[in-house]
């Protein structure tokens, strides 16, 4: 067990500071740079001789002999300038957006997704060390999306493409989260054991356990998956916490009303008596709203703690709601059902 | 109930043929085209006058007067050609990859993601009607990723960005799937009612219900989320069904062994007797393997039926495993526990 336990412990946070997830592992070192003192004519020739067939950047960078980044110049401006003798330094603009080689992929992916940049300079201590062309930017955004999708499925992101990952490799990425969730979910057994007396008195209460906790998990998952994605593409940030909470609580009330009614109908169909039916209806309402509050706050909280919110996967929410949902269920049962009072 | 029922019915498949999800709604009509009879000198002037500041395509298209697409020419070739009198027709290459305005976003997103293209011609009946520049390609891939993320959370994709969607709008996108899953999950109550006798005889069986079905759902979710993403980026296709199944079944055996052992330990800790402990251990093993088979086959099956595999969300898998998992559980219980025989 020692191996497994330490593995779980190391798993979730450690994977995030992997070297392959930094800008350095994506940037291209192939750069076409101009010097401030070049004439337009010379700069044009320099660029055309080095241009790639498949990747034509809309901007080129201007550096001095030591590699310090001085500015940027649009290819269009350079190609259409009439005065061949004009100096690059008189045309260039200040560099606007740049990244550092050590920056984490997930920290810059939202901005890159939002801005749709063509080329981004990679700068260390003022010096230009590389660039992210559209190809690199696309790869970075795609890989971050793939990692997010895997995290959302409660697995550690794979180091290699799926088809070239061995079963043993998959096992190592999946088991830590599965055991962690198992450990968290194990408390549901303890909770049910605590309410053994109530269960024995009204065995019909057991019939609705999967339905109630399942519905709570599902409605929570709907919220986290939308929120985590909106955060990944830079649409929602910590600043929106109030808006998100208001929106989600309002929505969940309307959803809880509908689901509560349907639940009442379902319990009535099973013929479990009106007391149990009312407990099921009230629990569905309470679990749905509770799940909405949890699911909107946790991703934001993780973001604030600088943990990738994508770890708030469906299984994560489902596990959390399973335990707390059962407590809600049996407490409502004790309040409503006269035999249990 | 009529409204709700018809809404559910229409929901899942209909949303996929929305107009906003076609190439037409993304393509840019702003095109710089050359004629085959143009000289390099004239073509160069024509292009430089129309070039955008922020979007410089690596390729330009060659069409005739009626707009039929004849070829493509790399910007580099055009700008570096020494002979100003040379005709465009002698330099152009055959158009390789093109899309049609009516094509669905999700059908071309995997290819666009894999190829990292710079500009893609949009062609209807041989005529060039528009183009996808890097900006449009990025938006298309991003939106498809967002829709997938929302589908993976068992919600219909939103029509508007999250922050500008009203609670009422969220309600309409979420309730259909939630009700569909509720209806599917409702059978778990029937299954438990069928096994009421066994439950009353050994109430401890109830304690493990959330843990067993939860673990089955979690291990299935790990598989579908990885697979659905690998299919979305074009890494895995129907051709890989055999490989995927072998890989997943092998992995799930190794995972099932580990989880089964931990489950035995957990049941022993609760002091529920060795018979129930063995049932829990065997059920965990069986559910994990069963869940792996289901989770690898269903996304492929949906792809084959031309339904977006992203609808195989965590809640979808969890719901499916909840019902079938309970049947596995109580059948193993009847085999193992002498009191139930």
Short mmCIF file of C-alpha atoms in Angstrom, two decimals, chain A residues 120-315:
data_model
loop_
_atom_site.label_atom_id
_atom_site.label_comp_id
_atom_site.label_asym_id
_atom_site.label_seq_id
_atom_site.Cartn_x
_atom_site.Cartn_y
_atom_site.Cartn_z
CA UNK A 120 4.06 35.20 -30.29
CA UNK A 121 7.64 36.08 -29.27
CA UNK A 122 9.19 34.02 -26.47
CA UNK A 123 11.40 36.27 -24.37
CA UNK A 124 13.78 35.53 -21.48
CA UNK A 125 15.25 38.53 -19.69
CA UNK A 126 14.40 40.81 -22.60
CA UNK A 127 16.10 38.53 -25.14
CA UNK A 128 14.19 36.84 -27.93
CA UNK A 129 14.79 33.10 -27.57
CA UNK A 130 12.10 31.67 -29.81
CA UNK A 131 8.60 32.08 -31.15
CA UNK A 132 5.27 30.36 -31.17
CA UNK A 133 4.02 30.28 -34.76
CA UNK A 134 0.42 29.37 -35.57
CA UNK A 135 1.50 25.72 -35.75
CA UNK A 136 2.97 25.79 -32.25
CA UNK A 137 0.06 27.83 -30.87
CA UNK A 138 -2.41 25.34 -32.33
CA UNK A 139 -0.47 22.40 -30.87
CA UNK A 140 -0.30 24.08 -27.46
CA UNK A 141 -4.05 24.82 -27.40
CA UNK A 142 -4.88 21.32 -28.69
CA UNK A 143 -2.68 19.57 -26.11
CA UNK A 144 -4.10 21.69 -23.30
CA UNK A 145 -7.61 20.76 -24.49
CA UNK A 146 -6.68 17.07 -24.55
CA UNK A 147 -5.21 17.25 -21.04
CA UNK A 148 -8.31 19.06 -19.82
CA UNK A 149 -10.55 16.40 -21.38
CA UNK A 150 -8.55 13.66 -19.65
CA UNK A 151 -8.56 15.51 -16.33
CA UNK A 152 -12.32 16.00 -16.72
CA UNK A 153 -12.55 12.23 -16.98
CA UNK A 154 -10.68 11.91 -13.68
CA UNK A 155 -7.51 10.56 -15.22
CA UNK A 156 -4.04 12.04 -15.12
CA UNK A 157 -3.16 13.37 -18.58
CA UNK A 158 -1.29 10.88 -20.74
CA UNK A 159 2.34 11.62 -21.64
CA UNK A 160 2.01 10.03 -25.07
CA UNK A 161 -0.80 9.87 -27.63
CA UNK A 162 -3.54 7.41 -26.63
CA UNK A 163 -2.78 4.80 -29.29
CA UNK A 164 0.89 4.60 -28.34
CA UNK A 165 0.22 4.38 -24.59
CA UNK A 166 0.50 0.84 -23.22
CA UNK A 167 -2.16 -0.68 -20.90
CA UNK A 168 0.44 -0.39 -18.15
CA UNK A 169 0.86 3.32 -18.98
CA UNK A 170 -2.92 3.84 -18.88
CA UNK A 171 -3.10 1.93 -15.58
CA UNK A 172 -0.55 4.25 -13.98
CA UNK A 173 -2.45 7.36 -15.10
CA UNK A 174 -5.89 6.10 -14.10
CA UNK A 175 -5.43 4.16 -10.87
CA UNK A 176 -4.33 7.09 -8.65
CA UNK A 177 -7.50 9.09 -9.32
CA UNK A 178 -9.66 5.97 -9.17
CA UNK A 179 -8.27 5.03 -5.74
CA UNK A 180 -8.60 8.61 -4.51
CA UNK A 181 -12.25 8.67 -5.59
CA UNK A 182 -12.75 5.19 -4.13
CA UNK A 183 -11.42 6.40 -0.79
CA UNK A 184 -13.73 9.43 -0.87
CA UNK A 185 -16.70 7.36 -1.99
CA UNK A 186 -16.00 4.74 0.72
CA UNK A 187 -17.53 7.11 3.26
CA UNK A 188 -20.94 6.52 1.68
CA UNK A 189 -20.83 3.02 3.17
CA UNK A 190 -20.17 4.47 6.61
CA UNK A 191 -23.01 6.96 6.19
CA UNK A 192 -25.41 4.20 5.16
CA UNK A 193 -24.28 2.09 8.11
CA UNK A 194 -25.08 5.01 10.41
CA UNK A 195 -28.60 5.13 8.97
CA UNK A 196 -28.98 1.31 9.08
CA UNK A 197 -31.90 1.56 11.53
CA UNK A 198 -33.86 3.89 9.23
CA UNK A 199 -33.08 1.70 6.22
CA UNK A 200 -34.34 -1.41 8.01
CA UNK A 201 -37.49 0.38 9.12
CA UNK A 202 -38.30 1.69 5.66
CA UNK A 203 -36.47 -0.49 3.14
CA UNK A 204 -38.07 1.49 0.27
CA UNK A 205 -35.65 4.31 1.09
CA UNK A 206 -32.88 2.14 -0.39
CA UNK A 207 -34.63 1.94 -3.75
CA UNK A 208 -34.01 5.62 -4.49
CA UNK A 209 -30.37 5.88 -3.47
CA UNK A 210 -28.86 5.55 -6.98
CA UNK A 211 -31.53 7.79 -8.52
CA UNK A 212 -31.11 10.60 -6.00
CA UNK A 213 -27.34 10.73 -5.85
CA UNK A 214 -27.08 10.08 -9.59
CA UNK A 215 -29.31 13.03 -10.42
CA UNK A 216 -27.36 15.27 -8.05
CA UNK A 217 -24.11 14.24 -9.70
CA UNK A 218 -25.51 14.76 -13.19
CA UNK A 219 -26.81 18.25 -12.57
CA UNK A 220 -23.50 19.19 -10.94
CA UNK A 221 -21.54 17.79 -13.86
CA UNK A 222 -23.53 19.89 -16.30
CA UNK A 223 -22.40 22.99 -14.45
CA UNK A 224 -18.72 22.13 -13.93
CA UNK A 225 -18.15 20.98 -17.50
CA UNK A 226 -19.55 24.23 -18.88
CA UNK A 227 -17.70 26.35 -16.32
CA UNK A 228 -14.34 24.60 -16.61
CA UNK A 229 -14.43 25.00 -20.38
CA UNK A 230 -15.47 28.66 -20.16
CA UNK A 231 -12.50 29.20 -17.83
CA UNK A 232 -10.14 27.32 -20.17
CA UNK A 233 -10.97 29.54 -23.14
CA UNK A 234 -10.69 32.68 -21.03
CA UNK A 235 -14.39 33.54 -21.05
CA UNK A 236 -14.96 33.23 -17.31
CA UNK A 237 -12.51 34.23 -14.59
CA UNK A 238 -12.47 34.70 -10.83
CA UNK A 239 -13.95 38.16 -11.33
CA UNK A 240 -17.21 36.52 -12.45
CA UNK A 241 -17.81 34.48 -9.28
CA UNK A 242 -20.84 36.54 -8.23
CA UNK A 243 -22.44 36.45 -11.67
CA UNK A 244 -21.85 32.71 -12.00
CA UNK A 245 -23.27 31.91 -8.57
CA UNK A 246 -26.41 34.00 -9.14
CA UNK A 247 -26.92 32.47 -12.58
CA UNK A 248 -26.40 28.91 -11.40
CA UNK A 249 -28.50 29.14 -8.26
CA UNK A 250 -31.40 30.66 -10.22
CA UNK A 251 -31.11 27.99 -12.91
CA UNK A 252 -30.86 25.20 -10.37
CA UNK A 253 -34.06 26.33 -8.63
CA UNK A 254 -35.94 26.04 -11.91
CA UNK A 255 -34.34 22.68 -12.66
CA UNK A 256 -34.95 21.43 -9.12
CA UNK A 257 -38.67 22.25 -9.42
CA UNK A 258 -39.00 20.22 -12.62
CA UNK A 259 -36.92 17.28 -11.37
CA UNK A 260 -38.69 17.29 -7.99
CA UNK A 261 -42.09 16.97 -9.69
CA UNK A 262 -40.90 14.15 -11.93
CA UNK A 263 -39.42 12.42 -8.88
CA UNK A 264 -42.74 12.61 -7.03
CA UNK A 265 -44.41 10.96 -10.01
CA UNK A 266 -41.76 8.22 -10.15
CA UNK A 267 -42.06 7.40 -6.45
CA UNK A 268 -45.84 7.32 -6.74
CA UNK A 269 -45.52 4.86 -9.69
CA UNK A 270 -43.41 2.52 -7.57
CA UNK A 271 -46.13 2.46 -4.91
CA UNK A 272 -43.89 3.21 -1.95
CA UNK A 273 -46.42 5.29 -0.04
CA UNK A 274 -46.86 9.05 0.05
CA UNK A 275 -44.38 9.71 2.84
CA UNK A 276 -41.45 8.20 0.95
CA UNK A 277 -42.66 9.93 -2.23
CA UNK A 278 -42.52 13.31 -0.50
CA UNK A 279 -39.05 12.54 0.86
CA UNK A 280 -37.85 11.68 -2.65
CA UNK A 281 -39.33 14.87 -4.10
CA UNK A 282 -37.86 17.13 -1.40
CA UNK A 283 -34.47 15.40 -1.56
CA UNK A 284 -34.28 15.83 -5.34
CA UNK A 285 -34.99 19.52 -4.92
CA UNK A 286 -32.43 19.97 -2.16
CA UNK A 287 -29.71 17.88 -3.84
CA UNK A 288 -30.06 19.72 -7.14
CA UNK A 289 -29.65 23.14 -5.55
CA UNK A 290 -26.85 21.94 -3.24
CA UNK A 291 -25.04 20.40 -6.18
CA UNK A 292 -25.31 23.66 -8.15
CA UNK A 293 -23.74 25.67 -5.35
CA UNK A 294 -20.89 23.18 -4.93
CA UNK A 295 -20.30 22.88 -8.67
CA UNK A 296 -20.07 26.61 -9.28
CA UNK A 297 -17.85 27.39 -6.30
CA UNK A 298 -15.29 24.54 -6.42
CA UNK A 299 -13.83 25.24 -9.90
CA UNK A 300 -13.39 28.91 -8.99
CA UNK A 301 -11.83 28.01 -5.65
CA UNK A 302 -9.30 25.72 -7.34
CA UNK A 303 -8.45 28.41 -9.88
CA UNK A 304 -7.82 30.78 -6.99
CA UNK A 305 -5.54 28.15 -5.40
CA UNK A 306 -3.74 27.90 -8.77
CA UNK A 307 -4.86 24.29 -9.26
CA UNK A 308 -6.16 23.44 -12.72
CA UNK A 309 -9.99 23.61 -12.38
CA UNK A 310 -10.22 20.79 -14.93
CA UNK A 311 -9.59 18.34 -12.07
CA UNK A 312 -13.19 19.04 -10.99
CA UNK A 313 -14.31 16.17 -13.15
CA UNK A 314 -17.73 14.56 -13.31
CA UNK A 315 -16.48 11.73 -11.04
#
